[in-house]
Amino acid sequence: MDLLNSVSEPALSPDGTRAVVSVQRPDFAADAYVGQLWNVGLDGSAPRRLTRGFSDTSPQFSPDGNVLAFLRSAPGGRPQLFALPAGGGEPVQLTDRHMGVSWFRFSPDSRQILFSSREPEHGRYGTLDGVSAAAEDPRLVTTLNYRMNGAGYTRDKFVQAFLVAIPDLSGEPFVEPVGRAAEAAGKEDHKTAGLPESRQLTHFDADVSNPVFTADGSSILFTAALHADADTDLVTDAYELPVDGAGEPRRLSNLGDARLSVSHPVQSPDGGWLYYLGQDVSETGLDFVARNTALYAAPMADPAAAARLTDPEGMDLAGGPIVPAGDGVLVFNLSRGACELLGVDRTGALSTLVTGARVVTGAAEAAGTLVVTFTDQQTSGDVAVVDPSRPGHLQVLTDFSAGFRQGAGVLPLVEETHASADGYPVHGWVVLPEGEGPHPVLLNIHGGPFSQYGWGLFDEAQAYAAAGYAVLMCNPRGSSGYGQEHGRAIKEAMGTLDLQDVLGFLDGVLAVHPELDGERLGVMGGSYGGYLTAWAISQDHRFTASIVERGFLDPLSFIGSSDIGWFFSAAYTGNDPEKVAAQSPFAQVGQVRTPALVIHSEEDLRCPVEQAQRYYTALKLQGVPTELLLFPGENHELSRTGTPWHRRQRFEHILRWWARWLPTPANQAENTQETGSQPETAGV
């Protein structure tokens, strides 16, 4: 895992001659994610490391090309904004925000930077010396929305927009006063002395998302939920606010009959047009199930005249933000396991710029040059130039995954489609281990459910296949990337067509691969995948063993305990008690006979840990072989962004479990520290 290099969205110099990306990897020695900025010349020269920080991310060039800004984190610290001369030099720190910086953009004149940061209430989160988290004042909760997975409580630390001027990067550095000079300085806060002063632009009781400057630099655009019913629906709007702070924000969306969840507003270069992404949440403001994201455009002079430029029935632009490019924009379309890059002009004319068996993760355009970052089955992240004369053709400039391929090897994805019980085609992939077999099979089920497996390099599939397992991954009804009808097929019908589809894909793969052992089957998944795994083993007893991870297991207790429970359960399972029970793994837990390893994180607010604890206890009381693996300090994103040490321990326990129930020559119980029914590091 420490060989997996992920690559950020590219920053492209205004003259189009070089790109800068952040290359990050998990480091076991530091038990953290480390990485630096890399310079990638478009002339074919070898990429070179540009910075040497502990964790440097999110590079951006100023519009005049003179400054390169980025976020830097010290060990155990939060990301802060830094800048350096684009030609090279020592980075200069611009912020020292208590809770770090999460987003930033340059002003059109390259003199200022607009950034996002959480602003904590005084006396909370260590802002008052001597007041620990346990000693803080009580929280009086009066809203439905008050927590978020990965952030914890949110209403006492809203994300706000701030402005900072870029200092003279060649000026004399600040020297911390010591001794008598420090005493003479009195109560001056030396922690922030020498840093340019930041000015808070927004003061809302709501998070301000993705703020950017307008084309003339006089205002900022952002999205937020500032309307009266914001606590009881999923509607968000685009707003404009003058940089001088004068007046109230001007609402730019949902001015007609539409009810959209809006994100990523940007202006055209001439300032005449507004673009944003929108997801229709219906008249109720709550019907988010399998709603594809579309692109909208409106004249800034008349934002009520907004027009939808893309068709959400068959196109989903949820793969990334809007990237301004010339007179139009670039957008990222999720389609059948891929993420395509499309160009769209203000009339809605579409051009496909990058397609094929890959996932485009970022793009930048300048001086007629288009650069992308992407992942495919051979790389976890690389940089390429798009040839405008040959749509879809990439000139790859880097090879940041060479070490992974050489050290761990990459087994190919085999794309297959198999019929569900009603004949519906189910699309997916198989990763086959080396050797003749017969190989045991792991049916992997993705989260979401409105998500998808795809063409990107997936470390989990590679790890399991290297251990001797055939790994099956498909996108059943309920998944994204195949149109809204496909995604909405399981609305108020979870565990029906989706289970039918994953089992149909499994049966189809077994029928055409005689090297697979149809009598030695495992099933596993996380979040919604944990739901469907738990549901599968209550309905079908063909599986030798299972792994239920961070699962949505009881829709009833999910309401009120999950950060999204107040709207998610009703949208997916409905409100009728009998119908909800008919879709609930916990209601059917008495039918389970399959051994189950239950994995969960103690700080998971998306699928709270009680879901796992109650499910594990029920299995234990009825004599089903089961174990509960709990990770302290981790949330719902453990498998993706958990600490490197915990992520490795998770893999070790998963392989230990499969060695116990589905041993292979490469994965034997004696090699995985088998300890019976109690995980070696449970509770650590």
XYZ file of C-alpha atoms in Angstrom:
684
model
C 0.000 0.000 0.000
C 2.910 2.377 0.650
C 3.764 2.118 -3.063
C 0.422 3.606 -4.120
C 1.000 7.160 -5.332
C -2.148 9.221 -5.783
C -2.008 12.339 -7.955
C -3.936 15.584 -7.455
C -5.781 17.645 -10.017
C -3.200 19.364 -12.234
C -2.217 23.018 -12.013
C -1.206 24.262 -15.474
C 1.015 27.314 -15.935
C -0.749 30.117 -17.848
C 1.715 29.751 -20.735
C 0.853 26.037 -21.005
C 4.446 24.838 -20.685
C 4.344 22.892 -17.434
C 1.995 21.281 -14.966
C 2.372 20.878 -11.229
C 0.711 18.079 -9.266
C 0.798 16.781 -5.739
C 1.905 13.160 -5.417
C 0.775 11.588 -2.127
C 1.300 8.154 -0.632
C 0.614 6.399 2.693
C 3.765 6.152 4.814
C 3.836 3.438 7.489
C 6.854 4.871 9.327
C 5.045 8.195 9.828
C 1.582 6.576 9.962
C 0.417 9.443 7.786
C 0.000 10.507 4.176
C 3.091 12.223 2.863
C 3.929 13.831 -0.441
C 5.256 16.819 -2.294
C 4.624 18.875 -5.394
C 6.122 17.693 -8.667
C 6.909 19.724 -11.758
C 5.880 18.036 -15.010
C 7.290 19.655 -18.129
C 5.164 19.319 -21.222
C 8.302 19.127 -23.350
C 8.888 15.512 -22.377
C 11.502 16.241 -19.694
C 11.540 14.003 -16.634
C 9.225 15.042 -13.771
C 11.057 16.486 -10.776
C 10.196 17.060 -7.152
C 9.464 20.742 -6.548
C 8.899 20.953 -2.772
C 10.090 18.936 0.202
C 7.318 19.403 2.769
C 5.839 16.621 4.875
C 2.529 16.827 3.020
C 2.137 19.370 0.203
C -1.143 19.299 -1.751
C -3.542 21.258 -4.013
C -1.148 23.306 -6.191
C -2.445 26.312 -8.162
C -0.759 28.910 -10.356
C -1.726 32.557 -10.097
C -3.363 33.927 -13.268
C -0.201 35.907 -14.110
C 1.935 32.799 -13.658
C 4.244 34.378 -11.072
C 3.079 32.562 -7.940
C 2.455 28.926 -7.088
C 0.248 28.412 -4.023
C -0.486 25.138 -2.238
C -1.523 23.594 1.082
C 1.133 22.262 3.466
C 0.605 20.105 6.548
C 3.180 19.458 9.241
C 3.145 16.074 11.037
C -0.047 16.001 13.090
C -0.997 19.481 11.864
C -3.747 20.930 9.719
C -3.267 22.175 6.131
C -2.162 25.805 5.842
C -1.812 28.024 2.792
C 1.704 28.569 1.400
C 3.027 30.380 -1.681
C 6.335 30.474 -3.516
C 7.639 32.210 -6.631
C 6.667 30.088 -9.622
C 10.294 30.064 -10.735
C 11.356 28.454 -7.456
C 12.317 29.493 -3.971
C 11.436 29.009 -0.320
C 7.673 28.732 0.356
C 6.134 31.510 2.439
C 3.374 30.661 4.927
C 0.194 32.715 4.484
C -2.189 31.299 7.099
C -2.221 29.692 10.513
C -5.878 28.773 10.796
C -6.813 26.840 13.928
C -8.749 24.244 11.907
C -6.755 24.516 8.715
C -7.551 25.542 5.144
C -9.640 23.287 2.898
C -9.972 25.182 -0.410
C -8.541 28.246 -2.152
C -8.584 30.218 -5.415
C -6.601 33.230 -6.736
C -8.104 36.611 -7.556
C -8.057 37.561 -11.259
C -5.329 40.162 -10.606
C -3.161 37.539 -8.797
C -2.867 39.746 -5.706
C -5.180 37.919 -3.309
C -6.302 34.420 -2.422
C -9.811 33.438 -1.414
C -9.895 30.432 0.894
C -12.238 28.273 2.989
C -11.734 27.395 6.632
C -13.847 26.294 9.555
C -14.357 29.070 12.100
C -14.772 27.469 15.558
C -16.748 28.987 18.398
C -14.521 30.472 21.040
C -13.945 28.003 23.847
C -14.283 24.931 21.645
C -11.767 22.745 19.842
C -8.792 23.978 21.843
C -9.360 27.678 21.176
C -9.258 28.391 24.924
C -6.235 27.217 26.892
C -7.116 24.784 29.638
C -10.513 23.835 28.216
C -10.350 20.295 26.854
C -13.010 18.675 24.690
C -14.492 16.999 27.759
C -14.682 20.340 29.606
C -16.444 22.317 26.883
C -19.889 23.813 27.443
C -22.857 21.597 26.565
C -24.304 21.732 23.065
C -27.953 22.660 22.706
C -29.193 20.957 19.530
C -32.297 22.384 17.837
C -31.779 21.285 14.203
C -31.773 18.069 12.203
C -28.389 18.860 10.666
C -25.739 19.159 13.324
C -23.084 16.501 12.617
C -21.130 15.234 9.620
C -18.975 12.158 9.208
C -15.322 13.136 9.338
C -16.083 16.582 10.786
C -18.085 15.786 13.923
C -20.295 18.593 15.187
C -20.680 21.254 12.521
C -22.907 24.018 13.851
C -20.163 25.294 16.151
C -17.572 25.478 13.370
C -19.120 26.448 10.054
C -16.968 26.693 6.930
C -16.563 30.378 5.989
C -14.789 32.277 3.211
C -11.676 34.351 3.935
C -9.430 36.666 1.931
C -5.664 37.090 2.254
C -3.317 39.361 0.293
C -0.175 37.783 -1.165
C 2.875 39.418 0.423
C 6.173 40.174 -1.280
C 7.569 36.661 -1.616
C 11.081 38.036 -2.101
C 10.930 40.246 1.002
C 12.932 39.731 4.163
C 11.532 36.875 6.257
C 9.968 37.484 9.654
C 12.227 36.797 12.633
C 10.585 35.555 15.822
C 11.509 37.883 18.700
C 13.263 36.346 21.694
C 14.401 37.475 25.124
C 13.903 41.159 25.938
C 12.473 41.802 22.461
C 9.778 39.196 23.044
C 9.014 40.689 26.465
C 8.749 44.155 24.969
C 6.275 42.850 22.393
C 3.889 42.195 25.272
C 0.743 40.281 24.417
C 1.370 40.102 20.700
C 0.457 36.718 19.326
C 3.788 35.447 18.047
C 2.120 32.429 16.487
C 0.596 34.549 13.740
C 3.145 37.370 13.726
C 4.774 37.743 10.362
C 1.783 36.283 8.515
C -0.410 38.474 6.315
C -3.731 39.317 7.911
C -6.737 37.322 6.712
C -10.168 38.908 6.471
C -13.369 36.915 6.989
C -15.864 37.571 4.183
C -18.831 35.437 5.241
C -20.507 35.047 8.631
C -23.385 32.667 7.932
C -24.957 29.948 10.076
C -24.205 27.566 7.236
C -21.213 26.116 5.434
C -19.890 28.167 2.528
C -18.686 25.826 -0.229
C -16.217 26.290 -3.099
C -15.904 30.100 -3.098
C -14.397 31.638 -6.251
C -13.899 35.157 -7.575
C -16.062 36.650 -10.262
C -14.280 37.487 -13.500
C -13.676 41.114 -12.523
C -12.623 40.270 -8.956
C -15.249 42.514 -7.351
C -17.357 39.707 -5.886
C -17.188 36.077 -4.879
C -19.444 33.180 -5.876
C -20.197 30.305 -3.521
C -22.868 27.782 -2.634
C -24.687 27.499 0.673
C -28.065 26.590 2.178
C -29.255 29.971 3.436
C -33.007 29.648 2.793
C -35.571 29.389 5.576
C -36.196 25.648 5.160
C -32.520 24.701 4.873
C -32.692 22.346 7.852
C -35.469 20.207 6.370
C -34.439 19.828 2.717
C -31.362 19.233 0.567
C -31.592 22.404 -1.519
C -28.480 24.578 -1.888
C -28.025 27.751 -3.908
C -25.338 29.708 -5.696
C -24.766 33.198 -4.300
C -22.814 36.321 -5.190
C -21.293 38.535 -2.475
C -19.227 41.716 -2.970
C -15.646 41.396 -1.764
C -16.043 44.614 0.241
C -18.750 42.871 2.280
C -21.399 45.469 1.460
C -25.005 44.295 1.266
C -26.633 40.887 1.404
C -25.651 37.940 -0.815
C -27.484 37.768 -4.131
C -29.148 34.412 -4.808
C -28.404 33.149 -8.319
C -30.223 29.794 -8.520
C -33.592 28.162 -7.817
C -35.318 31.379 -8.889
C -38.062 29.536 -10.751
C -39.826 26.241 -10.142
C -36.679 24.119 -9.928
C -35.445 22.746 -6.613
C -31.780 21.935 -7.044
C -28.832 21.074 -4.910
C -26.304 23.408 -6.541
C -22.502 23.227 -6.467
C -19.337 24.667 -8.067
C -20.478 28.005 -9.546
C -18.059 29.700 -11.959
C -18.251 32.654 -14.338
C -17.274 32.850 -17.976
C -14.070 34.880 -18.604
C -16.085 37.913 -19.715
C -18.273 37.732 -16.611
C -21.468 37.519 -18.634
C -22.416 33.931 -17.877
C -22.775 31.769 -14.802
C -22.252 28.011 -14.849
C -23.046 25.600 -12.037
C -23.798 21.937 -11.378
C -27.239 20.976 -10.130
C -28.978 17.880 -8.840
C -32.785 17.921 -8.944
C -34.153 16.972 -5.514
C -37.830 17.294 -6.605
C -40.636 19.380 -5.133
C -40.059 17.921 -1.681
C -36.424 18.963 -1.735
C -35.526 15.521 -0.391
C -35.709 13.085 -3.324
C -31.991 12.680 -3.891
C -32.079 8.972 -4.800
C -30.096 8.334 -7.995
C -30.441 11.920 -9.184
C -27.785 12.582 -11.785
C -25.877 15.855 -11.774
C -26.414 18.229 -14.718
C -24.753 21.421 -15.979
C -26.684 24.703 -15.930
C -25.916 28.088 -17.471
C -27.522 31.483 -16.886
C -26.855 35.101 -17.894
C -25.442 36.935 -14.888
C -27.812 39.792 -15.694
C -30.798 37.431 -15.488
C -29.958 34.295 -13.460
C -33.640 33.306 -13.412
C -33.233 32.459 -17.117
C -31.047 29.463 -16.270
C -31.007 26.635 -18.801
C -30.009 23.026 -18.260
C -27.297 22.154 -20.782
C -26.976 18.391 -20.218
C -29.538 15.604 -19.902
C -29.448 13.991 -16.447
C -31.348 10.913 -17.599
C -28.274 9.488 -19.290
C -25.405 11.720 -18.161
C -24.005 12.213 -14.659
C -21.537 15.059 -14.132
C -20.777 14.097 -10.530
C -17.206 13.086 -11.393
C -15.643 16.449 -10.558
C -16.007 20.232 -10.434
C -16.503 22.603 -13.357
C -13.232 23.671 -14.988
C -13.384 26.931 -17.005
C -11.844 26.509 -20.453
C -11.999 29.166 -23.176
C -15.582 30.209 -23.869
C -16.987 27.075 -22.242
C -16.305 24.658 -19.420
C -14.960 21.171 -18.848
C -17.055 18.630 -16.920
C -16.564 15.042 -15.741
C -19.150 12.427 -16.759
C -19.535 9.104 -14.945
C -20.327 6.336 -17.417
C -20.120 2.535 -17.063
C -17.173 2.523 -14.682
C -15.319 5.298 -16.496
C -15.127 9.031 -15.938
C -15.039 10.962 -19.210
C -13.925 14.528 -19.780
C -16.393 16.578 -21.817
C -16.311 20.117 -23.165
C -19.555 22.120 -23.075
C -20.244 25.601 -24.445
C -23.024 27.933 -23.331
C -25.382 26.584 -26.009
C -25.034 23.055 -24.674
C -22.887 21.777 -27.543
C -20.895 18.790 -26.273
C -17.490 17.487 -27.266
C -15.899 14.341 -25.865
C -12.281 15.090 -24.997
C -11.212 12.005 -23.037
C -13.042 8.693 -22.919
C -12.225 5.000 -22.775
C -11.264 2.577 -20.001
C -9.997 5.140 -17.509
C -11.147 7.527 -14.800
C -10.249 11.188 -15.378
C -9.667 12.783 -11.960
C -8.699 16.353 -12.902
C -8.156 18.722 -15.807
C -6.685 22.142 -16.573
C -6.557 24.229 -19.758
C -4.282 27.158 -20.661
C -2.797 28.615 -23.839
C -4.578 26.022 -25.971
C -3.126 23.118 -23.977
C -5.284 20.615 -22.084
C -3.755 18.503 -19.310
C -5.500 15.780 -17.313
C -4.789 13.502 -14.401
C -6.256 10.013 -14.525
C -6.205 6.514 -13.144
C -6.719 3.232 -14.974
C -6.042 -0.407 -14.260
C -2.268 0.168 -14.522
C -1.880 3.387 -12.513
C -3.256 4.983 -9.368
C -2.523 8.399 -10.851
C -0.613 9.981 -13.745
C -0.484 13.161 -15.853
C -1.177 13.387 -19.583
C -1.649 15.918 -22.357
C -4.776 15.597 -24.491
C -4.198 15.753 -28.238
C -6.983 18.041 -29.567
C -6.641 16.600 -33.066
C -7.216 13.049 -31.769
C -10.054 13.037 -29.202
C -9.385 10.571 -26.433
C -5.702 10.187 -27.274
C -3.403 10.867 -24.299
C 0.292 11.635 -24.301
C 1.207 10.286 -20.859
C 3.949 12.344 -19.199
C 4.540 10.506 -15.908
C 4.718 7.023 -14.433
C 4.110 7.465 -10.717
C 2.864 3.862 -10.329
C 5.972 2.145 -11.689
C 7.066 1.155 -8.173
C 3.703 -0.420 -7.412
C 3.683 -2.456 -10.611
C 7.241 -3.616 -10.034
C 6.840 -4.295 -6.334
C 3.338 -5.728 -6.130
C 2.348 -6.435 -9.724
C -0.987 -5.568 -11.300
C -3.438 -8.232 -12.404
C -5.734 -7.206 -15.298
C -9.406 -6.309 -15.085
C -11.566 -8.598 -17.215
C -14.731 -6.757 -18.285
C -17.838 -8.940 -18.387
C -21.629 -8.588 -18.620
C -24.006 -11.261 -17.342
C -27.771 -11.564 -17.173
C -29.739 -11.099 -13.987
C -32.636 -13.447 -13.244
C -35.013 -11.248 -15.261
C -32.546 -10.955 -18.144
C -31.271 -7.475 -17.200
C -27.601 -7.033 -18.233
C -25.266 -6.576 -15.259
C -21.923 -4.984 -16.103
C -18.762 -5.556 -14.101
C -15.228 -6.900 -13.854
C -13.314 -9.951 -12.714
C -9.752 -10.002 -11.401
C -8.333 -13.509 -11.714
C -5.419 -14.755 -9.610
C -2.441 -16.439 -11.186
C -2.445 -20.218 -11.549
C -4.877 -22.798 -12.863
C -7.236 -22.996 -9.893
C -9.746 -23.928 -8.739
C -9.798 -20.509 -7.114
C -12.156 -19.461 -4.318
C -14.319 -16.479 -5.212
C -14.926 -13.168 -3.430
C -18.027 -11.259 -4.496
C -17.285 -7.601 -3.677
C -20.205 -5.149 -3.392
C -19.583 -1.405 -3.596
C -20.969 1.295 -1.300
C -23.415 4.019 -2.149
C -25.632 2.538 -3.440
C -25.468 5.315 -6.052
C -21.806 4.696 -6.785
C -19.874 2.437 -9.120
C -16.907 0.176 -9.553
C -14.738 1.297 -12.429
C -11.588 1.154 -14.474
C -9.287 2.748 -11.912
C -6.580 0.779 -10.121
C -8.290 -0.708 -7.044
C -5.826 -1.744 -4.360
C -8.308 -4.037 -2.578
C -9.047 -6.161 -5.633
C -5.331 -6.454 -6.329
C -4.559 -7.489 -2.741
C -7.217 -10.205 -2.685
C -6.301 -11.544 -6.126
C -2.630 -11.657 -5.140
C -3.688 -13.790 -2.159
C -5.272 -16.314 -4.519
C -8.908 -15.176 -4.779
C -10.950 -14.421 -7.868
C -12.483 -11.007 -7.219
C -15.883 -10.162 -8.739
C -17.113 -6.549 -8.907
C -20.279 -5.383 -10.643
C -22.646 -2.413 -10.790
C -26.145 -3.731 -10.045
C -29.320 -1.691 -10.324
C -29.009 1.111 -7.817
C -25.509 2.008 -9.046
C -24.485 5.205 -10.810
C -23.098 5.486 -14.327
C -25.936 3.732 -16.163
C -28.698 6.333 -16.128
C -31.224 7.438 -13.542
C -33.661 4.610 -14.216
C -30.926 2.094 -13.385
C -30.108 3.963 -10.185
C -33.693 4.520 -9.015
C -34.752 0.901 -9.566
C -34.218 0.064 -5.881
C -35.922 3.123 -4.400
C -38.077 1.760 -1.556
C -37.053 -1.706 -2.763
C -33.571 -2.308 -1.372
C -32.398 -5.906 -1.383
C -34.587 -6.834 -4.357
C -33.257 -6.174 -7.871
C -29.804 -5.273 -6.507
C -29.395 -8.647 -4.800
C -30.801 -10.372 -7.867
C -28.225 -8.572 -10.026
C -25.120 -9.338 -7.963
C -26.123 -12.993 -7.703
C -26.844 -13.080 -11.445
C -23.393 -11.666 -12.134
C -21.859 -14.254 -9.796
C -23.720 -17.106 -11.519
C -22.721 -15.796 -14.950
C -19.045 -15.559 -14.051
C -19.013 -19.061 -12.560
C -20.646 -20.433 -15.715
C -17.905 -19.138 -18.036
C -14.890 -19.625 -15.749
C -14.344 -23.311 -14.987
C -11.164 -22.364 -13.097
C -13.316 -20.890 -10.313
C -14.583 -22.936 -7.368
C -18.332 -22.417 -7.124
C -18.436 -24.248 -3.784
C -16.030 -21.858 -2.047
C -17.638 -18.434 -2.129
C -17.171 -15.344 -0.012
C -19.168 -12.115 -0.083
C -18.062 -8.735 1.285
C -18.816 -5.032 1.092
C -18.789 -1.727 2.941
C -21.520 0.821 3.737
C -24.318 -0.020 1.272
C -22.086 -2.948 0.301
C -22.203 -3.973 3.971
C -25.988 -3.693 3.795
C -26.286 -5.913 0.733
C -23.777 -8.409 2.138
C -25.778 -8.723 5.363
C -28.977 -8.967 3.334
C -27.502 -11.594 1.001
C -26.468 -13.933 3.821
C -29.969 -13.699 5.302
C -31.571 -14.641 1.959
C -29.037 -16.970 0.303
C -26.929 -19.574 2.089
C -24.458 -20.456 -0.633
C -21.616 -18.390 0.840
C -18.919 -19.996 2.957
C -18.250 -16.776 4.898
C -18.816 -13.028 4.695
C -17.443 -9.649 5.748
C -19.924 -6.917 6.711
C -18.111 -3.579 6.899
C -19.433 -0.183 8.124
C -22.891 -1.390 7.173
C -26.304 0.272 6.932
C -27.924 -2.584 8.852
C -31.018 -1.250 10.633
C -32.995 1.519 8.893
C -34.991 2.217 12.073
C -32.086 2.986 14.413
C -30.265 4.713 11.544
C -32.799 7.553 11.813
C -31.475 9.929 14.444
C -28.099 8.247 14.931
C -26.602 8.783 11.446
C -25.567 12.202 10.180
C -27.822 11.591 7.145
C -30.294 9.218 8.764
C -33.119 11.692 9.033
C -33.591 11.711 5.248
C -31.660 8.729 3.853
C -33.697 5.848 5.298
C -37.078 7.194 4.224
C -35.811 7.915 0.706
C -34.400 4.435 0.169
C -36.643 2.155 2.252
C -39.831 4.240 2.573
C -41.810 4.867 5.768
C -44.205 1.927 5.935
C -43.032 -0.163 8.931
C -43.754 -3.522 7.275
C -41.967 -2.527 4.061
C -39.020 -1.131 5.987
C -38.685 -4.377 7.929
C -38.824 -6.289 4.640
C -35.680 -4.417 3.557
C -33.826 -4.516 6.894
C -30.884 -6.879 7.440
C -31.363 -6.547 11.194
C -34.992 -7.633 10.931
C -33.802 -10.725 9.036
C -30.725 -11.455 11.160
C -32.358 -14.579 12.588
C -32.070 -16.236 9.173
C -28.283 -15.804 8.966
C -26.151 -18.951 9.140
C -23.069 -17.671 7.282
C -19.983 -16.787 9.370
C -19.507 -13.014 9.392
C -16.613 -10.716 10.261
C -18.131 -7.344 11.211
C -15.773 -4.374 10.695
C -16.547 -0.853 11.844
C -14.937 2.421 12.941
C -15.735 3.901 16.324
C -16.122 7.469 14.987
C -18.305 6.537 12.020
C -21.195 9.011 11.913
C -22.498 7.926 8.501
C -23.262 4.356 9.593
C -22.932 4.652 13.384
C -21.052 1.980 15.283
C -24.245 0.814 17.018
C -25.290 -0.713 13.689
C -22.313 -3.070 13.862
C -22.465 -3.710 17.613
C -26.107 -4.737 17.599
C -25.692 -6.865 14.468
C -22.625 -8.633 15.884
C -24.382 -9.268 19.206
C -27.423 -10.745 17.473
C -25.220 -13.114 15.453
C -23.252 -14.065 18.565
C -26.385 -14.836 20.593
C -27.721 -17.173 17.906
C -24.446 -19.073 17.566
C -23.271 -17.815 14.177
C -19.434 -17.710 14.004
C -18.664 -14.000 14.109
C -16.062 -11.435 15.112
C -16.267 -7.674 15.621
C -13.260 -5.613 14.521
C -13.432 -1.996 15.767
C -11.017 0.763 14.761
C -10.556 3.645 17.217
C -10.077 7.150 15.877
C -11.446 6.277 12.427
C -14.660 7.254 10.647
C -16.665 5.974 7.675
C -13.714 6.547 5.327
C -11.322 4.069 7.005
C -10.673 1.965 3.904
C -9.933 5.064 1.801
C -8.398 7.696 4.083
C -7.795 5.971 7.402
C -4.303 6.059 8.874
C -1.863 3.853 6.927
C -1.311 1.633 9.955
C -5.017 1.018 10.425
C -5.542 0.429 6.719
C -2.812 -2.203 6.724
C -4.247 -3.849 9.852
C -7.631 -3.930 8.135
C -6.129 -5.816 5.181
C -4.361 -8.214 7.559
C -7.578 -9.056 9.390
C -9.539 -9.468 6.174
C -6.957 -11.889 4.805
C -6.807 -13.660 8.180
C -10.583 -14.164 8.052
C -10.486 -15.500 4.509
C -7.563 -17.767 5.408
C -9.723 -19.264 8.123
C -12.754 -19.941 5.947
C -11.398 -19.918 2.363
C -7.689 -20.779 2.556
C -5.533 -20.613 -0.572
C -1.921 -21.677 -1.127
C -0.955 -18.008 -0.812
C -3.193 -17.279 2.201
C -3.013 -19.925 4.907
C -4.254 -19.555 8.467
C -0.843 -20.261 9.950
C 0.562 -17.312 8.001
C -2.094 -14.816 9.106
C -1.822 -15.006 12.905
C -5.116 -16.884 13.336
C -6.303 -16.408 16.931
C -9.632 -18.177 16.950
C -12.692 -16.034 17.482
C -10.898 -12.937 18.796
C -8.993 -10.625 16.405
C -5.397 -10.056 17.514
C -5.705 -6.259 17.547
C -9.422 -5.917 18.356
C -9.974 -2.740 20.345
C -6.460 -1.424 19.766
